[in-house]
Amino acid sequence: MVEKIGIFGGAGCIGSHIIKYLLKEGHKVIVFDNCSSYPFDQLERFGIQDLEFEFVRGDILNKELVDSVVKRCSHVINLVSLTDVGLSIRD
């Protein structure tokens, strides 16, 4: 059964490996990310720029946008995090 899996915070290194695996297994993928660590146009650094997945650029704090993506997924993988320790203690 093909499932649609949402990967929140999926535009980074770990997410790119999960995207490749899920697509190889035949799943549909939606990646949700705000691109604060890696600009979307630099996804070639992870080798996923030519893969077929849906990308939603948005902030995890936008409840309506998050809800609209989650409703379309059978499963969600949460990789959302601040990658800069300084940012996490400043806020």
Coordinates of C-alpha atoms in Angstrom, one line a residue:
M1 CA 0.0 0.0 0.0
V2 CA 1.4 3.4 -1.0
E3 CA 1.3 5.8 1.8
K4 CA 1.9 9.6 1.9
I5 CA 4.4 10.4 4.5
G6 CA 5.1 13.9 5.8
I7 CA 8.6 14.8 6.8
F8 CA 8.7 17.9 8.9
G9 CA 12.1 19.5 9.0
G10 CA 13.0 17.3 6.1
A11 CA 15.2 19.5 4.0
G12 CA 18.4 18.7 5.8
C13 CA 20.9 15.9 5.8
I14 CA 18.9 13.3 7.8
G15 CA 15.7 14.2 6.0
S16 CA 17.3 13.7 2.6
H17 CA 18.2 10.1 3.5
I18 CA 14.7 9.4 4.7
I19 CA 13.2 11.0 1.5
K20 CA 15.4 8.7 -0.6
Y21 CA 14.5 5.6 1.3
L22 CA 10.7 6.3 1.4
L23 CA 10.6 7.1 -2.3
K24 CA 12.6 3.9 -3.1
E25 CA 10.1 1.9 -1.1
G26 CA 7.3 3.4 -3.3
H27 CA 5.8 6.0 -0.9
K28 CA 4.7 9.5 -1.7
V29 CA 6.5 12.2 0.3
I30 CA 5.7 15.7 1.5
V31 CA 8.6 17.7 2.9
F32 CA 7.7 20.6 5.2
D33 CA 10.6 22.9 6.1
N34 CA 11.3 26.6 6.6
C35 CA 14.7 26.3 5.0
S36 CA 16.4 28.2 7.8
S37 CA 19.4 25.9 7.7
Y38 CA 19.6 25.0 4.0
P39 CA 18.0 27.1 1.3
F40 CA 15.7 24.9 -0.9
D41 CA 17.7 25.8 -4.0
Q42 CA 20.8 24.1 -2.4
L43 CA 19.1 20.7 -2.0
E44 CA 21.5 19.3 -4.7
R45 CA 24.1 19.1 -1.9
F46 CA 22.0 16.2 -0.5
G47 CA 21.2 14.6 -3.9
I48 CA 17.5 15.0 -3.7
Q49 CA 16.9 17.9 -6.1
D50 CA 15.6 15.7 -8.9
L51 CA 13.5 13.3 -6.8
E52 CA 9.7 13.6 -7.1
F53 CA 8.3 14.8 -3.8
E54 CA 6.1 17.7 -2.7
F55 CA 7.8 20.5 -0.9
V56 CA 6.0 22.9 1.4
R57 CA 7.9 25.9 2.7
G58 CA 6.6 27.1 6.0
D59 CA 7.1 27.5 9.7
I60 CA 6.1 24.9 12.2
L61 CA 4.4 27.7 14.2
N62 CA 1.9 28.2 11.4
K63 CA -0.8 25.9 12.8
E64 CA -3.1 26.2 9.8
L65 CA -0.4 25.3 7.3
V66 CA 0.8 22.4 9.5
D67 CA -2.7 21.1 9.9
S68 CA -3.3 21.2 6.1
V69 CA -0.2 19.1 5.5
V70 CA -0.8 16.6 8.3
K71 CA -4.4 16.0 7.1
R72 CA -3.0 14.8 3.8
C73 CA -0.5 12.3 5.4
S74 CA -0.9 8.8 6.7
H75 CA 2.2 9.2 8.8
V76 CA 4.4 12.1 9.9
I77 CA 8.1 12.1 10.8
N78 CA 9.2 15.0 12.9
L79 CA 12.8 16.2 12.4
V80 CA 12.1 19.8 13.3
S81 CA 14.8 21.4 15.3
L82 CA 17.1 24.3 15.7
T83 CA 20.5 23.4 14.3
D84 CA 22.3 26.2 16.0
V85 CA 22.7 25.8 19.7
G86 CA 23.0 29.6 20.1
L87 CA 19.6 30.1 18.6
S88 CA 18.0 27.6 20.9
I89 CA 19.3 29.2 24.1
R90 CA 18.7 32.8 22.9
D91 CA 15.0 32.2 22.2

